[in-house]
Amino acid sequence: MSSVPLALAAVSRLAGSHDNVAIAVRRLEAGCELAFPSGRRPLAHTVLEGHRFAIQPIARGEPLLSWGMPFGFATVAIEPGDYVCNAAILEALALRRVDGLRVPSKPNFKDHLPGFTLDETAIFPAPPVEPVRPPRTFEGYRRPGRRGVGTRNTIVILGTTSRTASFARQLADRLHPLARVHPTIDGIVAIAHTEGGGTEEPNNAAEVLRTLAGFMTHPNVAAVLAVDYGVEPITNARLEAFLRKHRYPLDDVPHAFLSVRDGLAPALAAGERIVRGWLPAAAAHRRTPEPLSGLRVALQCGGSDAFSGVSGNPLAGAAVHEVIRHGGCGVLTEIDEVMGAEAYILANVRDRATARVFSDKLDAFRARLSWHGLTAESNPSAGNRFRGLYNIALKSLGAVHKKDPRTRLDHVIAYAEPLAEIPEPGFTFMDGPGNDLESIAGEVGAGCNLILFITGNGSITNFPFVPTLKITTTTRRHELLQHEMDFNAGRYLDGEAMEPLAHELFDLIVETASGRKSRGEHAGHSQVSFWRNWRQTDTSKLAELHARAAPSGAPLPLRPDLPAISATAARTLSVIRTADGYATERVGLVLPTSMCSTQIARLAVERLNAQQAGRDDGISRYVAFVHTEGCGFGGDTLYQLLHRTYRGYLTHPNIAAALLLEHGCEKVPNDVMRHLLEADGLPLDRFGWASVQLDGGIQKSLGHVEAWFKSAVAARPAEPVQSRGLGALNLALLTASTVTAPTAGALARIAAAVLADGGSVLLPEGDPLWADSGFRRELLGDAPPHPTLAYGQPLRRPGLHAVATETDHWVENLTGLAGCGAHVAIGIVGEHARQGHPLIPLIQAAEAGEQKRIPTADIDAFLSGEVDGDERTLTDWLVAAAERTRVPVSAASGFVDFQLTRGLLGLTT
């Protein structure tokens, strides 16, 4: 025990002057003695950086206060120096590996999230922000008509739905070098997203259309090419009609709509011709002095910590207040992150009508949560909690400080609703979810041309055509990630005054809007995710969905007289014998645990493949899965789905070495995965572990990844190649629509051959093939199918399996089947070719009647309608793809995608 107790000001900060708990600015060990107003006292437990401890007695039933507002109520008497903790933080800490951690065994407060009812009599109209005369200017791109002013000059390849996501990426990659020839063009970028690619009208169609329309007419866009197949629920024709109906300035931007109807290769060539034709005019644009009224700043936070509401958010709010004084606009969103802090937002509001719209948006979001059995408490991530945000009330109380108390709430808009339609938008609140990337897409769709991203943990996300300035909340985290972060708000915690810091950030905003590149732009990676579809529209199915029994994992009972293996299917193939069974190739996997680490995983495998790392040790290639999950979602069913599917891929029979790459602040971080894998009986030293944030940034984490694979691959034992029948395979089957009897018969014969030889066949539970009586009777007799595996559930018992994928989306189905352990997939497609999978080969065949719609070059085979011949064609392809002597078209041309389903109850929060 020290002779001189530590002063509270030296080790903690108060969020508000009337608080009864303080925030530790560094880790405080149990036994450390502090000087409290009531006297010196030792700490009974560890208090981690960002976590709270009492500074005065709090009686049982009294509120715990931050920013002078309650975030919980004491369940026992709390004394000065006591670490304050709820059940959620103790549960979160139990999953973390923290040396020397001593925390209470029981919580000492319960959460408090008050319900909100608007009292219009308490709303008093506030005056507008006092303007600056004359307003400052920045160097921007003045666009014609009503498009506004751009901060960047970018050509966009827009995948209208997820079906053309890989096409957009392919075309942008092909054209990207052209931007270097034209220095005034900031890039040729792809917008590839997850929405609109199913078979039915999505519930989020309005949000998707507004976002697409906003992207096409965005002032940062020099020209835009929208790409579809023309048969999706959301097509180019529907998008153009929406743009014109709602008076978007489409004719003021060079644009084209391209439908992939004559084949992928001809469409790529056509797209390239269109974009090349735009280059001279796009390159001719020049920056001119423009008033700051042309600046529309998106306010966003991600990877928030306890200091976000003390340093980073107030600093961003103060800087945006200055932008608004100069005539610009600030946009706040993440509606579930104002719940519990509504009074702060409405303390300075334009009028009662604005307050009413704000309240209505909150009610609508709460209703959507209830349809899926959720509350706002689903929002905080494991990273939020670990860094001191115990519950949504505490997170919200800090998040709302992105609005400066001097700033009036002027308007409330729908997700991606155009700001251009609002005269003098000032400070605007946009309805949008707490998920960082999904809410950013809405802000950009609304017209924001610069993003302020406040991050406590150190989020590294960027947007493709709008610059992002990342603001860290503490000096220590800023120094750890100095190559990824733009501004250190931790200087306020270190003693610098807020006002000069706000002016410095304001200057950086103006410089960045005028062309100065952000750290993220230098890094060259970005992500996009739209507000994802929600599956429920009321609570009518909730009880039934919650009552569903989990699939047992036992295969479907086959008919006792399963047909003998035909001569055509009596084939052998070369497979690799591993300790866990059979593999068709040996692959190194970098598995990103959330969307925010996906681009770094992609960079890692690009480097490993370029180095041909491990080729002499049997590794054929490396893969990473670029996806949108792991952060900003709610629902235990989705947690379970992610845990299950991640485990499925980590233990996939073709994966020889796997490393988990976390961002560091997601809902499924590495520590959680360690706990789950351990509980499943898997040795943790089988896997590699890396963290973008904790390793110290992108380059250090990439170095960590490379070093681990070099060591792990070199230590692998030799694995023999053996000749086996089709029973060595786990075969996935899926169809895009109802097939004819001959096609169903050929597939049934192949499935029977695999099953009779001891292998496995997997189909989505809702696949049209199950409805074919001939296929079903050939394998099951009269028994109806039922789900035997959950989405991504690792296959442990061979046989015929119906996988409960809970989706009609082709790529989501394929992702789930591969996660279950499929080596190879056969897909019967219609209307157009489909996207393949980055890990397993997808053999695409179409029936003869599709020859007029699907170009021969886009798929692997056309079927004849004759069972014997089609069985032979597909079996030949199956063996060749498994042995890697032939590569399916989707893999050879790079038209592959990876997308995890949200299931029936998963929801963005």
JSON list of N, CA and C in Angstrom, two decimals, residues 505-552:
[
{"chain": "A", "resi": 505, "resn": "LEU", "atom": "N", "xyz": [-9.29, 20.42, -35.44]},
{"chain": "A", "resi": 505, "resn": "LEU", "atom": "CA", "xyz": [-10.03, 19.41, -36.18]},
{"chain": "A", "resi": 505, "resn": "LEU", "atom": "C", "xyz": [-10.85, 20.05, -37.29]},
{"chain": "A", "resi": 506, "resn": "PHE", "atom": "N", "xyz": [-11.44, 21.20, -37.03]},
{"chain": "A", "resi": 506, "resn": "PHE", "atom": "CA", "xyz": [-12.19, 21.92, -38.06]},
{"chain": "A", "resi": 506, "resn": "PHE", "atom": "C", "xyz": [-11.29, 22.23, -39.26]},
{"chain": "A", "resi": 507, "resn": "ASP", "atom": "N", "xyz": [-10.07, 22.68, -38.99]},
{"chain": "A", "resi": 507, "resn": "ASP", "atom": "CA", "xyz": [-9.12, 22.95, -40.08]},
{"chain": "A", "resi": 507, "resn": "ASP", "atom": "C", "xyz": [-8.81, 21.68, -40.86]},
{"chain": "A", "resi": 508, "resn": "LEU", "atom": "N", "xyz": [-8.65, 20.55, -40.15]},
{"chain": "A", "resi": 508, "resn": "LEU", "atom": "CA", "xyz": [-8.37, 19.29, -40.83]},
{"chain": "A", "resi": 508, "resn": "LEU", "atom": "C", "xyz": [-9.56, 18.87, -41.70]},
{"chain": "A", "resi": 509, "resn": "ILE", "atom": "N", "xyz": [-10.77, 19.10, -41.23]},
{"chain": "A", "resi": 509, "resn": "ILE", "atom": "CA", "xyz": [-11.97, 18.80, -42.02]},
{"chain": "A", "resi": 509, "resn": "ILE", "atom": "C", "xyz": [-11.93, 19.58, -43.33]},
{"chain": "A", "resi": 510, "resn": "VAL", "atom": "N", "xyz": [-11.64, 20.88, -43.24]},
{"chain": "A", "resi": 510, "resn": "VAL", "atom": "CA", "xyz": [-11.61, 21.72, -44.44]},
{"chain": "A", "resi": 510, "resn": "VAL", "atom": "C", "xyz": [-10.50, 21.27, -45.38]},
{"chain": "A", "resi": 511, "resn": "GLU", "atom": "N", "xyz": [-9.33, 20.94, -44.83]},
{"chain": "A", "resi": 511, "resn": "GLU", "atom": "CA", "xyz": [-8.21, 20.49, -45.66]},
{"chain": "A", "resi": 511, "resn": "GLU", "atom": "C", "xyz": [-8.54, 19.16, -46.35]},
{"chain": "A", "resi": 512, "resn": "THR", "atom": "N", "xyz": [-9.18, 18.26, -45.61]},
{"chain": "A", "resi": 512, "resn": "THR", "atom": "CA", "xyz": [-9.52, 16.95, -46.19]},
{"chain": "A", "resi": 512, "resn": "THR", "atom": "C", "xyz": [-10.59, 17.12, -47.26]},
{"chain": "A", "resi": 513, "resn": "ALA", "atom": "N", "xyz": [-11.58, 17.95, -47.01]},
{"chain": "A", "resi": 513, "resn": "ALA", "atom": "CA", "xyz": [-12.59, 18.23, -48.03]},
{"chain": "A", "resi": 513, "resn": "ALA", "atom": "C", "xyz": [-11.97, 18.84, -49.27]},
{"chain": "A", "resi": 514, "resn": "SER", "atom": "N", "xyz": [-10.86, 19.54, -49.09]},
{"chain": "A", "resi": 514, "resn": "SER", "atom": "CA", "xyz": [-10.18, 20.21, -50.21]},
{"chain": "A", "resi": 514, "resn": "SER", "atom": "C", "xyz": [-9.18, 19.31, -50.92]},
{"chain": "A", "resi": 515, "resn": "GLY", "atom": "N", "xyz": [-9.07, 18.05, -50.49]},
{"chain": "A", "resi": 515, "resn": "GLY", "atom": "CA", "xyz": [-8.22, 17.12, -51.23]},
{"chain": "A", "resi": 515, "resn": "GLY", "atom": "C", "xyz": [-7.13, 16.43, -50.45]},
{"chain": "A", "resi": 516, "resn": "ARG", "atom": "N", "xyz": [-6.85, 16.88, -49.22]},
{"chain": "A", "resi": 516, "resn": "ARG", "atom": "CA", "xyz": [-5.85, 16.19, -48.42]},
{"chain": "A", "resi": 516, "resn": "ARG", "atom": "C", "xyz": [-6.33, 14.75, -48.14]},
{"chain": "A", "resi": 517, "resn": "LYS", "atom": "N", "xyz": [-5.46, 13.77, -48.38]},
{"chain": "A", "resi": 517, "resn": "LYS", "atom": "CA", "xyz": [-5.88, 12.38, -48.21]},
{"chain": "A", "resi": 517, "resn": "LYS", "atom": "C", "xyz": [-5.90, 11.99, -46.73]},
{"chain": "A", "resi": 518, "resn": "SER", "atom": "N", "xyz": [-6.90, 11.22, -46.37]},
{"chain": "A", "resi": 518, "resn": "SER", "atom": "CA", "xyz": [-6.98, 10.67, -45.01]},
{"chain": "A", "resi": 518, "resn": "SER", "atom": "C", "xyz": [-6.06, 9.47, -44.90]},
{"chain": "A", "resi": 519, "resn": "ARG", "atom": "N", "xyz": [-5.84, 9.03, -43.67]},
{"chain": "A", "resi": 519, "resn": "ARG", "atom": "CA", "xyz": [-5.02, 7.84, -43.44]},
{"chain": "A", "resi": 519, "resn": "ARG", "atom": "C", "xyz": [-5.62, 6.63, -44.15]},
{"chain": "A", "resi": 520, "resn": "GLY", "atom": "N", "xyz": [-6.94, 6.55, -44.10]},
{"chain": "A", "resi": 520, "resn": "GLY", "atom": "CA", "xyz": [-7.60, 5.43, -44.75]},
{"chain": "A", "resi": 520, "resn": "GLY", "atom": "C", "xyz": [-7.42, 5.44, -46.25]},
{"chain": "A", "resi": 521, "resn": "GLU", "atom": "N", "xyz": [-7.44, 6.60, -46.86]},
{"chain": "A", "resi": 521, "resn": "GLU", "atom": "CA", "xyz": [-7.22, 6.69, -48.30]},
{"chain": "A", "resi": 521, "resn": "GLU", "atom": "C", "xyz": [-5.81, 6.27, -48.67]},
{"chain": "A", "resi": 522, "resn": "HIS", "atom": "N", "xyz": [-4.84, 6.62, -47.83]},
{"chain": "A", "resi": 522, "resn": "HIS", "atom": "CA", "xyz": [-3.48, 6.16, -48.06]},
{"chain": "A", "resi": 522, "resn": "HIS", "atom": "C", "xyz": [-3.39, 4.65, -47.93]},
{"chain": "A", "resi": 523, "resn": "ALA", "atom": "N", "xyz": [-4.14, 4.08, -46.98]},
{"chain": "A", "resi": 523, "resn": "ALA", "atom": "CA", "xyz": [-4.10, 2.62, -46.77]},
{"chain": "A", "resi": 523, "resn": "ALA", "atom": "C", "xyz": [-4.71, 1.87, -47.94]},
{"chain": "A", "resi": 524, "resn": "GLY", "atom": "N", "xyz": [-5.72, 2.46, -48.58]},
{"chain": "A", "resi": 524, "resn": "GLY", "atom": "CA", "xyz": [-6.26, 1.88, -49.81]},
{"chain": "A", "resi": 524, "resn": "GLY", "atom": "C", "xyz": [-7.24, 0.74, -49.63]},
{"chain": "A", "resi": 525, "resn": "HIS", "atom": "N", "xyz": [-7.94, 0.68, -48.51]},
{"chain": "A", "resi": 525, "resn": "HIS", "atom": "CA", "xyz": [-8.96, -0.35, -48.33]},
{"chain": "A", "resi": 525, "resn": "HIS", "atom": "C", "xyz": [-10.26, 0.30, -47.87]},
{"chain": "A", "resi": 526, "resn": "SER", "atom": "N", "xyz": [-11.37, -0.33, -48.19]},
{"chain": "A", "resi": 526, "resn": "SER", "atom": "CA", "xyz": [-12.67, 0.24, -47.83]},
{"chain": "A", "resi": 526, "resn": "SER", "atom": "C", "xyz": [-13.72, -0.86, -47.81]},
{"chain": "A", "resi": 527, "resn": "GLN", "atom": "N", "xyz": [-14.86, -0.55, -47.19]},
{"chain": "A", "resi": 527, "resn": "GLN", "atom": "CA", "xyz": [-15.97, -1.50, -47.09]},
{"chain": "A", "resi": 527, "resn": "GLN", "atom": "C", "xyz": [-17.28, -0.76, -47.27]},
{"chain": "A", "resi": 528, "resn": "VAL", "atom": "N", "xyz": [-18.29, -1.50, -47.75]},
{"chain": "A", "resi": 528, "resn": "VAL", "atom": "CA", "xyz": [-19.64, -0.96, -47.89]},
{"chain": "A", "resi": 528, "resn": "VAL", "atom": "C", "xyz": [-20.63, -2.02, -47.39]},
{"chain": "A", "resi": 529, "resn": "SER", "atom": "N", "xyz": [-21.62, -1.59, -46.63]},
{"chain": "A", "resi": 529, "resn": "SER", "atom": "CA", "xyz": [-22.71, -2.47, -46.26]},
{"chain": "A", "resi": 529, "resn": "SER", "atom": "C", "xyz": [-23.98, -1.65, -46.12]},
{"chain": "A", "resi": 530, "resn": "PHE", "atom": "N", "xyz": [-25.03, -2.04, -46.82]},
{"chain": "A", "resi": 530, "resn": "PHE", "atom": "CA", "xyz": [-26.33, -1.37, -46.71]},
{"chain": "A", "resi": 530, "resn": "PHE", "atom": "C", "xyz": [-27.06, -1.88, -45.46]},
{"chain": "A", "resi": 531, "resn": "TRP", "atom": "N", "xyz": [-28.09, -1.15, -45.06]},
{"chain": "A", "resi": 531, "resn": "TRP", "atom": "CA", "xyz": [-28.96, -1.62, -43.97]},
{"chain": "A", "resi": 531, "resn": "TRP", "atom": "C", "xyz": [-29.57, -2.94, -44.43]},
{"chain": "A", "resi": 532, "resn": "ARG", "atom": "N", "xyz": [-29.16, -4.01, -43.77]},
{"chain": "A", "resi": 532, "resn": "ARG", "atom": "CA", "xyz": [-29.53, -5.35, -44.22]},
{"chain": "A", "resi": 532, "resn": "ARG", "atom": "C", "xyz": [-31.00, -5.65, -43.99]},
{"chain": "A", "resi": 533, "resn": "ASN", "atom": "N", "xyz": [-31.50, -6.55, -44.81]},
{"chain": "A", "resi": 533, "resn": "ASN", "atom": "CA", "xyz": [-32.91, -6.90, -44.76]},
{"chain": "A", "resi": 533, "resn": "ASN", "atom": "C", "xyz": [-33.29, -7.51, -43.42]},
{"chain": "A", "resi": 534, "resn": "TRP", "atom": "N", "xyz": [-34.51, -7.24, -42.99]},
{"chain": "A", "resi": 534, "resn": "TRP", "atom": "CA", "xyz": [-35.06, -7.88, -41.80]},
{"chain": "A", "resi": 534, "resn": "TRP", "atom": "C", "xyz": [-36.20, -8.78, -42.25]},
{"chain": "A", "resi": 535, "resn": "ARG", "atom": "N", "xyz": [-36.34, -9.93, -41.57]},
{"chain": "A", "resi": 535, "resn": "ARG", "atom": "CA", "xyz": [-37.24, -10.96, -42.08]},
{"chain": "A", "resi": 535, "resn": "ARG", "atom": "C", "xyz": [-38.63, -10.93, -41.45]},
{"chain": "A", "resi": 536, "resn": "GLN", "atom": "N", "xyz": [-38.76, -10.35, -40.26]},
{"chain": "A", "resi": 536, "resn": "GLN", "atom": "CA", "xyz": [-40.06, -10.32, -39.59]},
{"chain": "A", "resi": 536, "resn": "GLN", "atom": "C", "xyz": [-40.68, -8.93, -39.72]},
{"chain": "A", "resi": 537, "resn": "THR", "atom": "N", "xyz": [-42.01, -8.90, -39.84]},
{"chain": "A", "resi": 537, "resn": "THR", "atom": "CA", "xyz": [-42.71, -7.62, -39.95]},
{"chain": "A", "resi": 537, "resn": "THR", "atom": "C", "xyz": [-43.74, -7.44, -38.84]},
{"chain": "A", "resi": 538, "resn": "ASP", "atom": "N", "xyz": [-43.81, -8.40, -37.93]},
{"chain": "A", "resi": 538, "resn": "ASP", "atom": "CA", "xyz": [-44.62, -8.28, -36.72]},
{"chain": "A", "resi": 538, "resn": "ASP", "atom": "C", "xyz": [-44.18, -9.40, -35.78]},
{"chain": "A", "resi": 539, "resn": "THR", "atom": "N", "xyz": [-44.89, -9.56, -34.68]},
{"chain": "A", "resi": 539, "resn": "THR", "atom": "CA", "xyz": [-44.50, -10.57, -33.68]},
{"chain": "A", "resi": 539, "resn": "THR", "atom": "C", "xyz": [-45.28, -11.88, -33.82]},
{"chain": "A", "resi": 540, "resn": "SER", "atom": "N", "xyz": [-46.05, -12.03, -34.88]},
{"chain": "A", "resi": 540, "resn": "SER", "atom": "CA", "xyz": [-46.96, -13.17, -34.98]},
{"chain": "A", "resi": 540, "resn": "SER", "atom": "C", "xyz": [-46.24, -14.52, -35.03]},
{"chain": "A", "resi": 541, "resn": "LYS", "atom": "N", "xyz": [-45.01, -14.55, -35.56]},
{"chain": "A", "resi": 541, "resn": "LYS", "atom": "CA", "xyz": [-44.29, -15.81, -35.71]},
{"chain": "A", "resi": 541, "resn": "LYS", "atom": "C", "xyz": [-43.21, -16.00, -34.64]},
{"chain": "A", "resi": 542, "resn": "LEU", "atom": "N", "xyz": [-43.09, -15.05, -33.74]},
{"chain": "A", "resi": 542, "resn": "LEU", "atom": "CA", "xyz": [-41.96, -15.05, -32.82]},
{"chain": "A", "resi": 542, "resn": "LEU", "atom": "C", "xyz": [-41.95, -16.28, -31.91]},
{"chain": "A", "resi": 543, "resn": "ALA", "atom": "N", "xyz": [-43.06, -16.60, -31.29]},
{"chain": "A", "resi": 543, "resn": "ALA", "atom": "CA", "xyz": [-43.10, -17.75, -30.39]},
{"chain": "A", "resi": 543, "resn": "ALA", "atom": "C", "xyz": [-42.76, -19.04, -31.12]},
{"chain": "A", "resi": 544, "resn": "GLU", "atom": "N", "xyz": [-43.31, -19.19, -32.32]},
{"chain": "A", "resi": 544, "resn": "GLU", "atom": "CA", "xyz": [-43.03, -20.39, -33.11]},
{"chain": "A", "resi": 544, "resn": "GLU", "atom": "C", "xyz": [-41.55, -20.50, -33.47]},
{"chain": "A", "resi": 545, "resn": "LEU", "atom": "N", "xyz": [-40.94, -19.38, -33.85]},
{"chain": "A", "resi": 545, "resn": "LEU", "atom": "CA", "xyz": [-39.54, -19.39, -34.22]},
{"chain": "A", "resi": 545, "resn": "LEU", "atom": "C", "xyz": [-38.64, -19.70, -33.02]},
{"chain": "A", "resi": 546, "resn": "HIS", "atom": "N", "xyz": [-38.98, -19.15, -31.88]},
{"chain": "A", "resi": 546, "resn": "HIS", "atom": "CA", "xyz": [-38.19, -19.42, -30.68]},
{"chain": "A", "resi": 546, "resn": "HIS", "atom": "C", "xyz": [-38.33, -20.86, -30.21]},
{"chain": "A", "resi": 547, "resn": "ALA", "atom": "N", "xyz": [-39.46, -21.48, -30.55]},
{"chain": "A", "resi": 547, "resn": "ALA", "atom": "CA", "xyz": [-39.72, -22.85, -30.08]},
{"chain": "A", "resi": 547, "resn": "ALA", "atom": "C", "xyz": [-39.08, -23.91, -30.98]},
{"chain": "A", "resi": 548, "resn": "ARG", "atom": "N", "xyz": [-38.46, -23.53, -32.07]},
{"chain": "A", "resi": 548, "resn": "ARG", "atom": "CA", "xyz": [-37.88, -24.51, -32.98]},
{"chain": "A", "resi": 548, "resn": "ARG", "atom": "C", "xyz": [-36.80, -25.35, -32.28]},
{"chain": "A", "resi": 549, "resn": "ALA", "atom": "N", "xyz": [-36.83, -26.63, -32.53]},
{"chain": "A", "resi": 549, "resn": "ALA", "atom": "CA", "xyz": [-35.79, -27.51, -31.99]},
{"chain": "A", "resi": 549, "resn": "ALA", "atom": "C", "xyz": [-34.55, -27.43, -32.88]},
{"chain": "A", "resi": 550, "resn": "ALA", "atom": "N", "xyz": [-33.39, -27.49, -32.26]},
{"chain": "A", "resi": 550, "resn": "ALA", "atom": "CA", "xyz": [-32.15, -27.47, -33.01]},
{"chain": "A", "resi": 550, "resn": "ALA", "atom": "C", "xyz": [-31.97, -28.78, -33.76]},
{"chain": "A", "resi": 551, "resn": "PRO", "atom": "N", "xyz": [-31.50, -28.74, -35.00]},
{"chain": "A", "resi": 551, "resn": "PRO", "atom": "CA", "xyz": [-31.26, -30.00, -35.73]},
{"chain": "A", "resi": 551, "resn": "PRO", "atom": "C", "xyz": [-30.30, -30.90, -34.97]},
{"chain": "A", "resi": 552, "resn": "SER", "atom": "N", "xyz": [-30.53, -32.20, -35.06]},
{"chain": "A", "resi": 552, "resn": "SER", "atom": "CA", "xyz": [-29.76, -33.16, -34.25]},
{"chain": "A", "resi": 552, "resn": "SER", "atom": "C", "xyz": [-28.38, -33.46, -34.81]}
]
